[in-house]
PDB file of C-alpha atoms in Angstrom:
ATOM      1  CA  MET A  20     -15.060 -19.304   2.553  1.00 36.00           C
ATOM      2  CA  GLY A  21     -16.874 -18.565   5.786  1.00 41.00           C
ATOM      3  CA  ASP A  22     -20.579 -17.901   6.249  1.00 45.00           C
ATOM      4  CA  MET A  23     -19.889 -14.362   7.469  1.00 50.00           C
ATOM      5  CA  HIS A  24     -19.754 -13.019   3.903  1.00 49.00           C
ATOM      6  CA  ARG A  25     -22.763 -12.794   1.627  1.00 50.00           C
ATOM      7  CA  ILE A  26     -22.565 -12.894  -2.142  1.00 43.00           C
ATOM      8  CA  GLU A  27     -23.389  -9.168  -2.335  1.00 47.00           C
ATOM      9  CA  ASP A  28     -20.302  -8.399  -0.241  1.00 55.00           C
ATOM     10  CA  PHE A  29     -18.032  -9.542  -3.063  1.00 58.00           C
ATOM     11  CA  LYS A  30     -18.078  -6.418  -5.205  1.00 72.00           C
ATOM     12  CA  TRP A  31     -14.333  -5.879  -5.417  1.00 89.00           C
ATOM     13  CA  GLN A  32     -11.708  -7.582  -7.496  1.00 93.00           C
ATOM     14  CA  VAL A  33      -8.032  -8.461  -7.376  1.00 94.00           C
ATOM     15  CA  GLU A  34      -6.307  -8.742 -10.735  1.00 94.00           C
ATOM     16  CA  GLY A  35      -3.086 -10.386 -11.863  1.00 93.00           C
ATOM     17  CA  ARG A  36      -1.163 -13.479 -10.848  1.00 94.00           C
ATOM     18  CA  ASN A  37       0.922 -12.130  -7.945  1.00 93.00           C
ATOM     19  CA  PRO A  38      -1.922 -10.089  -6.371  1.00 94.00           C
ATOM     20  CA  VAL A  39      -4.361 -13.034  -6.557  1.00 95.00           C
ATOM     21  CA  MET A  40      -1.775 -15.424  -5.105  1.00 95.00           C
ATOM     22  CA  GLU A  41      -0.997 -13.054  -2.216  1.00 94.00           C
ATOM     23  CA  ALA A  42      -4.712 -12.557  -1.555  1.00 93.00           C
ATOM     24  CA  LEU A  43      -5.031 -16.340  -1.213  1.00 95.00           C
ATOM     25  CA  ARG A  44      -1.954 -16.605   1.008  1.00 93.00           C
ATOM     26  CA  ALA A  45      -3.214 -13.800   3.242  1.00 91.00           C
ATOM     27  CA  GLY A  46      -6.576 -15.515   3.670  1.00 91.00           C
ATOM     28  CA  ARG A  47      -8.691 -12.813   2.026  1.00 90.00           C
ATOM     29  CA  PRO A  48     -12.255 -14.103   1.483  1.00 91.00           C
ATOM     30  CA  ILE A  49     -12.702 -14.909  -2.222  1.00 93.00           C
ATOM     31  CA  GLU A  50     -16.071 -15.731  -3.781  1.00 91.00           C
ATOM     32  CA  LYS A  51     -14.906 -16.734  -7.247  1.00 94.00           C
ATOM     33  CA  ILE A  52     -11.836 -16.780  -9.476  1.00 95.00           C
ATOM     34  CA  LEU A  53     -12.245 -16.041 -13.157  1.00 94.00           C
ATOM     35  CA  VAL A  54      -9.482 -17.460 -15.349  1.00 95.00           C
ATOM     36  CA  ALA A  55      -8.960 -17.129 -19.093  1.00 93.00           C
ATOM     37  CA  LYS A  56      -9.576 -20.324 -21.054  1.00 91.00           C
ATOM     38  CA  GLY A  57      -6.337 -22.200 -21.619  1.00 82.00           C
ATOM     39  CA  SER A  58      -4.448 -20.468 -18.774  1.00 77.00           C
ATOM     40  CA  ARG A  59      -3.187 -23.396 -16.713  1.00 75.00           C
ATOM     41  CA  GLU A  60       0.565 -22.911 -16.527  1.00 76.00           C
ATOM     42  CA  GLY A  61       3.016 -21.632 -13.915  1.00 82.00           C
ATOM     43  CA  ALA A  62       1.565 -19.284 -11.304  1.00 86.00           C
ATOM     44  CA  VAL A  63      -2.005 -19.769 -12.573  1.00 90.00           C
ATOM     45  CA  ARG A  64      -1.734 -23.513 -12.001  1.00 91.00           C
ATOM     46  CA  ASP A  65      -0.562 -22.923  -8.431  1.00 93.00           C
ATOM     47  CA  ILE A  66      -3.427 -20.476  -7.803  1.00 94.00           C
ATOM     48  CA  LEU A  67      -6.025 -22.915  -9.089  1.00 92.00           C
ATOM     49  CA  LYS A  68      -4.585 -25.711  -6.928  1.00 92.00           C
ATOM     50  CA  ILE A  69      -5.004 -23.582  -3.776  1.00 93.00           C
ATOM     51  CA  ALA A  70      -8.482 -22.506  -4.888  1.00 94.00           C
ATOM     52  CA  ARG A  71      -9.582 -26.135  -5.301  1.00 91.00           C
ATOM     53  CA  GLU A  72      -8.197 -27.047  -1.873  1.00 93.00           C
ATOM     54  CA  ARG A  73     -10.219 -24.222  -0.298  1.00 92.00           C
ATOM     55  CA  GLY A  74     -13.410 -24.888  -2.225  1.00 93.00           C
ATOM     56  CA  ILE A  75     -13.301 -21.570  -4.086  1.00 94.00           C
ATOM     57  CA  VAL A  76     -15.290 -21.548  -7.310  1.00 94.00           C
ATOM     58  CA  VAL A  77     -13.117 -21.291 -10.436  1.00 94.00           C
ATOM     59  CA  GLN A  78     -14.774 -20.288 -13.705  1.00 93.00           C
ATOM     60  CA  GLU A  79     -13.068 -20.422 -17.093  1.00 92.00           C
ATOM     61  CA  VAL A  80     -14.121 -17.513 -19.292  1.00 92.00           C
ATOM     62  CA  ASP A  81     -13.157 -15.999 -22.610  1.00 92.00           C
ATOM     63  CA  ARG A  82     -10.238 -13.581 -22.260  1.00 91.00           C
ATOM     64  CA  ARG A  83     -12.395 -10.866 -23.839  1.00 92.00           C
ATOM     65  CA  ARG A  84     -14.722 -11.054 -20.843  1.00 92.00           C
ATOM     66  CA  LEU A  85     -11.801 -10.458 -18.501  1.00 92.00           C
ATOM     67  CA  ASP A  86     -10.754  -7.527 -20.691  1.00 92.00           C
ATOM     68  CA  SER A  87     -14.253  -6.046 -20.394  1.00 92.00           C
ATOM     69  CA  ILE A  88     -14.438  -6.182 -16.583  1.00 91.00           C
ATOM     70  CA  SER A  89     -10.765  -5.469 -15.794  1.00 91.00           C
ATOM     71  CA  GLN A  90     -10.151  -2.246 -13.871  1.00 90.00           C
ATOM     72  CA  THR A  91      -6.373  -2.347 -14.275  1.00 90.00           C
ATOM     73  CA  GLY A  92      -5.993  -3.245 -17.937  1.00 89.00           C
ATOM     74  CA  ALA A  93      -3.410  -5.837 -16.887  1.00 89.00           C
ATOM     75  CA  HIS A  94      -5.271  -8.819 -15.472  1.00 93.00           C
ATOM     76  CA  GLN A  95      -2.799 -11.444 -16.816  1.00 92.00           C
ATOM     77  CA  GLY A  96      -5.670 -13.829 -17.454  1.00 93.00           C
ATOM     78  CA  ILE A  97      -6.953 -14.044 -13.870  1.00 95.00           C
ATOM     79  CA  ILE A  98      -9.327 -12.015 -11.672  1.00 95.00           C
ATOM     80  CA  ALA A  99     -10.541 -12.859  -8.161  1.00 95.00           C
ATOM     81  CA  LEU A 100     -13.887 -11.515  -6.924  1.00 94.00           C
ATOM     82  CA  THR A 101     -13.406 -10.591  -3.290  1.00 92.00           C
ATOM     83  CA  VAL A 102     -14.341  -8.194  -0.503  1.00 88.00           C
ATOM     84  CA  PRO A 103     -13.134  -4.571  -0.466  1.00 88.00           C
ATOM     85  CA  TYR A 104      -9.821  -3.725   1.176  1.00 89.00           C
ATOM     86  CA  ALA A 105     -10.221  -3.262   4.942  1.00 91.00           C
ATOM     87  CA  TYR A 106      -8.586  -0.097   6.277  1.00 96.00           C
ATOM     88  CA  VAL A 107      -7.335   0.042   9.859  1.00 97.00           C
ATOM     89  CA  SER A 108      -7.064   2.834  12.432  1.00 97.00           C
ATOM     90  CA  VAL A 109      -3.909   4.782  13.232  1.00 98.00           C
ATOM     91  CA  GLU A 110      -4.018   3.166  16.686  1.00 98.00           C
ATOM     92  CA  ASP A 111      -3.970  -0.263  15.013  1.00 98.00           C
ATOM     93  CA  ILE A 112      -0.744   0.664  13.225  1.00 98.00           C
ATOM     94  CA  LEU A 113       0.928   1.756  16.463  1.00 98.00           C
ATOM     95  CA  GLU A 114      -0.277  -1.430  18.156  1.00 98.00           C
ATOM     96  CA  ARG A 115       1.319  -3.478  15.383  1.00 97.00           C
ATOM     97  CA  ALA A 116       4.669  -1.853  16.201  1.00 97.00           C
ATOM     98  CA  ARG A 117       4.180  -2.498  19.923  1.00 97.00           C
ATOM     99  CA  GLN A 118       3.417  -6.159  19.308  1.00 97.00           C
ATOM    100  CA  ALA A 119       6.570  -6.438  17.207  1.00 96.00           C
ATOM    101  CA  GLY A 120       8.614  -4.834  19.997  1.00 96.00           C
ATOM    102  CA  GLU A 121       9.910  -2.200  17.568  1.00 96.00           C
ATOM    103  CA  PRO A 122       9.880   1.606  17.506  1.00 97.00           C
ATOM    104  CA  PRO A 123       6.995   2.646  15.240  1.00 98.00           C
ATOM    105  CA  PHE A 124       7.842   3.233  11.591  1.00 98.00           C
ATOM    106  CA  VAL A 125       4.924   4.955   9.865  1.00 98.00           C
ATOM    107  CA  VAL A 126       4.676   6.460   6.387  1.00 98.00           C
ATOM    108  CA  MET A 127       2.243   9.337   5.870  1.00 98.00           C
ATOM    109  CA  LEU A 128       1.330  10.271   2.280  1.00 97.00           C
ATOM    110  CA  ASP A 129       0.191  13.866   1.817  1.00 95.00           C
ATOM    111  CA  CYS A 130      -2.266  13.678  -1.103  1.00 89.00           C
ATOM    112  CA  VAL A 131      -0.538  11.189  -3.415  1.00 93.00           C
ATOM    113  CA  GLU A 132      -2.957  10.834  -6.337  1.00 93.00           C
ATOM    114  CA  ASP A 133      -1.335   8.328  -8.725  1.00 94.00           C
ATOM    115  CA  PRO A 134      -2.447   4.732  -7.974  1.00 95.00           C
ATOM    116  CA  HIS A 135       0.788   3.355  -9.430  1.00 95.00           C
ATOM    117  CA  ASN A 136       2.798   5.516  -7.024  1.00 95.00           C
ATOM    118  CA  LEU A 137       0.720   4.347  -4.067  1.00 96.00           C
ATOM    119  CA  GLY A 138       1.095   0.715  -5.145  1.00 97.00           C
ATOM    120  CA  ALA A 139       4.861   1.076  -5.495  1.00 97.00           C
ATOM    121  CA  ILE A 140       5.124   2.762  -2.079  1.00 97.00           C
ATOM    122  CA  ILE A 141       3.118  -0.045  -0.464  1.00 97.00           C
ATOM    123  CA  ARG A 142       5.405  -2.633  -2.063  1.00 97.00           C
ATOM    124  CA  THR A 143       8.560  -0.917  -0.804  1.00 98.00           C
ATOM    125  CA  ALA A 144       7.020  -0.301   2.631  1.00 98.00           C
ATOM    126  CA  GLU A 145       6.360  -4.020   3.036  1.00 97.00           C
ATOM    127  CA  CYS A 146       9.991  -4.772   2.163  1.00 96.00           C
ATOM    128  CA  CYS A 147      11.289  -2.145   4.617  1.00 97.00           C
ATOM    129  CA  GLY A 148       9.298  -3.251   7.661  1.00 96.00           C
ATOM    130  CA  VAL A 149       6.985  -0.236   7.766  1.00 98.00           C
ATOM    131  CA  HIS A 150       4.272  -0.832  10.374  1.00 98.00           C
ATOM    132  CA  GLY A 151       1.641   1.098   8.464  1.00 98.00           C
ATOM    133  CA  ILE A 152       0.785   3.749   5.896  1.00 98.00           C
ATOM    134  CA  ILE A 153      -1.573   6.673   6.492  1.00 98.00           C
ATOM    135  CA  ILE A 154      -3.397   8.373   3.614  1.00 97.00           C
ATOM    136  CA  PRO A 155      -5.969  11.192   3.497  1.00 96.00           C
ATOM    137  CA  LYS A 156      -9.603  10.483   2.669  1.00 94.00           C
ATOM    138  CA  ARG A 157      -9.792  13.450   0.300  1.00 90.00           C
ATOM    139  CA  LYS A 158      -7.646  14.613  -2.630  1.00 88.00           C
ATOM    140  CA  ALA A 159      -5.738  11.326  -2.622  1.00 92.00           C
ATOM    141  CA  VAL A 160      -6.014   7.876  -4.134  1.00 94.00           C
ATOM    142  CA  GLY A 161      -7.271   5.053  -1.935  1.00 94.00           C
ATOM    143  CA  VAL A 162      -6.667   1.321  -2.272  1.00 95.00           C
ATOM    144  CA  THR A 163      -8.135   0.333  -5.644  1.00 93.00           C
ATOM    145  CA  PRO A 164      -7.632  -2.749  -7.855  1.00 92.00           C
ATOM    146  CA  THR A 165      -4.991  -0.757  -9.755  1.00 93.00           C
ATOM    147  CA  VAL A 166      -3.149  -0.020  -6.499  1.00 95.00           C
ATOM    148  CA  VAL A 167      -3.315  -3.692  -5.510  1.00 94.00           C
ATOM    149  CA  LYS A 168      -1.898  -4.719  -8.895  1.00 93.00           C
ATOM    150  CA  ALA A 169       0.891  -2.124  -8.690  1.00 94.00           C
ATOM    151  CA  SER A 170       1.822  -3.348  -5.200  1.00 95.00           C
ATOM    152  CA  ALA A 171       2.319  -6.905  -6.559  1.00 91.00           C
ATOM    153  CA  GLY A 172       0.154  -8.170  -3.705  1.00 91.00           C
ATOM    154  CA  ALA A 173       2.110  -6.421  -0.937  1.00 95.00           C
ATOM    155  CA  VAL A 174      -1.093  -4.594   0.069  1.00 95.00           C
ATOM    156  CA  GLU A 175      -2.222  -7.833   1.752  1.00 94.00           C
ATOM    157  CA  TYR A 176       0.533  -7.423   4.370  1.00 95.00           C
ATOM    158  CA  VAL A 177       0.616  -3.656   4.949  1.00 96.00           C
ATOM    159  CA  SER A 178      -1.775  -1.893   7.337  1.00 97.00           C
ATOM    160  CA  ILE A 179      -3.276   1.244   5.791  1.00 98.00           C
ATOM    161  CA  ALA A 180      -5.314   3.899   7.583  1.00 98.00           C
ATOM    162  CA  ARG A 181      -7.375   6.690   6.035  1.00 97.00           C
ATOM    163  CA  VAL A 182      -7.729   9.933   7.976  1.00 97.00           C
ATOM    164  CA  THR A 183      -9.782  13.097   7.592  1.00 95.00           C
ATOM    165  CA  ASN A 184      -7.055  15.524   8.646  1.00 95.00           C
ATOM    166  CA  VAL A 185      -3.355  14.904   7.997  1.00 95.00           C
ATOM    167  CA  ALA A 186      -2.095  17.753  10.213  1.00 95.00           C
ATOM    168  CA  SER A 187      -4.079  16.691  13.282  1.00 96.00           C
ATOM    169  CA  THR A 188      -3.010  13.079  12.730  1.00 97.00           C
ATOM    170  CA  LEU A 189       0.630  14.187  12.770  1.00 97.00           C
ATOM    171  CA  GLU A 190      -0.020  15.970  16.071  1.00 97.00           C
ATOM    172  CA  PHE A 191      -1.483  12.739  17.452  1.00 98.00           C
ATOM    173  CA  LEU A 192       1.584  10.788  16.317  1.00 98.00           C
ATOM    174  CA  LYS A 193       3.825  13.317  18.061  1.00 97.00           C
ATOM    175  CA  GLU A 194       1.832  12.829  21.259  1.00 97.00           C
ATOM    176  CA  GLN A 195       2.539   9.098  20.913  1.00 97.00           C
ATOM    177  CA  GLY A 196       6.275   9.796  20.868  1.00 97.00           C
ATOM    178  CA  LEU A 197       6.988   9.706  17.121  1.00 98.00           C
ATOM    179  CA  TRP A 198       9.284  12.154  15.371  1.00 97.00           C
ATOM    180  CA  VAL A 199       7.712  13.566  12.191  1.00 98.00           C
ATOM    181  CA  VAL A 200      10.142  13.764   9.271  1.00 97.00           C
ATOM    182  CA  GLY A 201       9.069  15.473   6.050  1.00 96.00           C
ATOM    183  CA  ALA A 202      10.596  14.989   2.606  1.00 93.00           C
ATOM    184  CA  GLU A 203      11.612  18.358   1.152  1.00 90.00           C
ATOM    185  CA  ALA A 204      13.847  18.901  -1.875  1.00 81.00           C
ATOM    186  CA  GLU A 205      16.131  21.582  -0.425  1.00 82.00           C
ATOM    187  CA  ALA A 206      16.678  20.335   3.106  1.00 88.00           C
ATOM    188  CA  THR A 207      19.386  18.573   5.112  1.00 89.00           C
ATOM    189  CA  PRO A 208      20.542  15.451   3.195  1.00 92.00           C
ATOM    190  CA  TYR A 209      18.644  12.447   4.515  1.00 93.00           C
ATOM    191  CA  ASN A 210      21.792  10.448   5.311  1.00 90.00           C
ATOM    192  CA  LEU A 211      22.910  13.118   7.796  1.00 92.00           C
ATOM    193  CA  GLN A 212      19.765  12.833   9.903  1.00 91.00           C
ATOM    194  CA  ASP A 213      19.295  10.307  12.722  1.00 92.00           C
ATOM    195  CA  MET A 214      16.156   8.300  11.909  1.00 93.00           C
ATOM    196  CA  LYS A 215      16.599   5.295  14.228  1.00 92.00           C
ATOM    197  CA  GLY A 216      13.812   6.051  16.693  1.00 94.00           C
ATOM    198  CA  PRO A 217      10.024   6.123  16.400  1.00 98.00           C
ATOM    199  CA  ILE A 218       9.340   7.925  13.156  1.00 97.00           C
ATOM    200  CA  ALA A 219       6.594   9.119  10.850  1.00 98.00           C
ATOM    201  CA  LEU A 220       7.990   9.750   7.383  1.00 98.00           C
ATOM    202  CA  VAL A 221       5.854  12.216   5.400  1.00 97.00           C
ATOM    203  CA  ILE A 222       5.912  12.188   1.591  1.00 96.00           C
ATOM    204  CA  GLY A 223       4.280  14.963  -0.436  1.00 92.00           C
ATOM    205  CA  SER A 224       2.130  14.732  -3.525  1.00 87.00           C
ATOM    206  CA  GLU A 225       3.373  14.432  -7.088  1.00 79.00           C
ATOM    207  CA  GLY A 226       4.639  17.785  -8.331  1.00 78.00           C
ATOM    208  CA  LYS A 227       3.479  19.830  -5.330  1.00 83.00           C
ATOM    209  CA  GLY A 228       5.326  18.256  -2.419  1.00 87.00           C
ATOM    210  CA  LEU A 229       4.205  18.832   1.153  1.00 92.00           C
ATOM    211  CA  ARG A 230       1.397  21.277   1.839  1.00 92.00           C
ATOM    212  CA  ARG A 231       2.369  24.278   3.978  1.00 92.00           C
ATOM    213  CA  LEU A 232       0.421  23.261   7.100  1.00 94.00           C
ATOM    214  CA  VAL A 233       1.727  19.697   6.880  1.00 94.00           C
ATOM    215  CA  LYS A 234       5.293  20.964   6.504  1.00 94.00           C
ATOM    216  CA  GLU A 235       4.867  23.133   9.598  1.00 94.00           C
ATOM    217  CA  LYS A 236       3.873  20.051  11.609  1.00 95.00           C
ATOM    218  CA  CYS A 237       7.145  18.273  10.771  1.00 96.00           C
ATOM    219  CA  ASP A 238       9.856  18.148  13.434  1.00 96.00           C
ATOM    220  CA  TYR A 239      12.475  18.307  10.710  1.00 94.00           C
ATOM    221  CA  LEU A 240      12.856  18.012   6.945  1.00 96.00           C
ATOM    222  CA  VAL A 241      15.207  15.855   4.906  1.00 95.00           C
ATOM    223  CA  GLY A 242      16.198  16.124   1.267  1.00 92.00           C
ATOM    224  CA  ILE A 243      17.672  13.858  -1.377  1.00 90.00           C
ATOM    225  CA  PRO A 244      20.759  15.355  -3.071  1.00 87.00           C
ATOM    226  CA  MET A 245      20.533  15.483  -6.877  1.00 83.00           C
ATOM    227  CA  LYS A 246      23.029  16.370  -9.607  1.00 81.00           C
ATOM    228  CA  GLY A 247      20.890  16.258 -12.742  1.00 73.00           C
ATOM    229  CA  LYS A 248      18.963  18.996 -14.514  1.00 69.00           C
ATOM    230  CA  ILE A 249      15.586  17.693 -13.299  1.00 71.00           C
ATOM    231  CA  ASN A 250      15.087  18.888  -9.735  1.00 66.00           C
ATOM    232  CA  SER A 251      12.509  16.423  -8.431  1.00 71.00           C
ATOM    233  CA  LEU A 252      11.970  12.691  -8.056  1.00 80.00           C
ATOM    234  CA  ASN A 253       8.886  10.558  -8.551  1.00 88.00           C
ATOM    235  CA  ALA A 254       7.019  10.328  -5.221  1.00 91.00           C
ATOM    236  CA  SER A 255       7.409   6.554  -4.983  1.00 94.00           C
ATOM    237  CA  VAL A 256      11.135   6.734  -5.772  1.00 94.00           C
ATOM    238  CA  ALA A 257      11.724   9.424  -3.144  1.00 93.00           C
ATOM    239  CA  ALA A 258       9.692   7.434  -0.617  1.00 96.00           C
ATOM    240  CA  GLY A 259      11.700   4.299  -1.428  1.00 97.00           C
ATOM    241  CA  ILE A 260      15.052   6.021  -0.889  1.00 96.00           C
ATOM    242  CA  LEU A 261      13.978   7.405   2.470  1.00 97.00           C
ATOM    243  CA  MET A 262      12.342   4.183   3.674  1.00 97.00           C
ATOM    244  CA  TYR A 263      15.492   2.227   2.912  1.00 97.00           C
ATOM    245  CA  GLU A 264      17.580   4.811   4.781  1.00 97.00           C
ATOM    246  CA  VAL A 265      15.417   4.261   7.859  1.00 97.00           C
ATOM    247  CA  LEU A 266      15.838   0.494   7.427  1.00 97.00           C
ATOM    248  CA  ARG A 267      19.603   0.891   6.997  1.00 96.00           C
ATOM    249  CA  GLN A 268      19.932   2.981  10.151  1.00 95.00           C
ATOM    250  CA  ARG A 269      17.848   0.493  12.136  1.00 92.00           C
ATOM    251  CA  SER A 270      19.772  -2.553  10.937  1.00 87.00           C
TER     252      SER A 270
END
């Protein structure tokens, strides 16, 4: 742990075996790891080995203490005290694509409020080669310990930006040469749309979909055909289908 971080900086926590392991692998500054007494097997053993090698303090505590401080309710016997998640700028995301020599692939979330949905989207985005995710500062969930847990640690490898205005950010992305594609239930089937170039994929909120102004900023809309009696998909499932279609077309 470097001298740049003071003890008062470590007011955030990462919970669960996979998220803590990925935080270590990604080099996130960690002040202390709390582990339930008797938890020394499998992934926990590997985590503690890395922690010892890096000089990170490990403290064995009663599992009830972990239960009392857990923010996810699913700590799996291990919690790391660390620094808050560091958001990036939209320009940083575009630069990441440039450095990779790839057309930008950005996911914009229009007011997704469920932390489990955001975590699942981050996890799929990492698997699909998304260069970054953009979320609003208001009326939407940010990166919380629950989101980190739901992402299975993928949040350590995905750039996320928070913006004040989604519509103006979409205009900026257009100016940078990206096509803005919105997910809309009754639109052209996604597999019939060319999505190989620079793209910003916009996913609406749970239950409400895209807001009117956001929808108007889209260059085109794509839908996911359905045959069942329920006419909508979970936001993270819809996002996953569309992200994998972009990956398929680019492969």
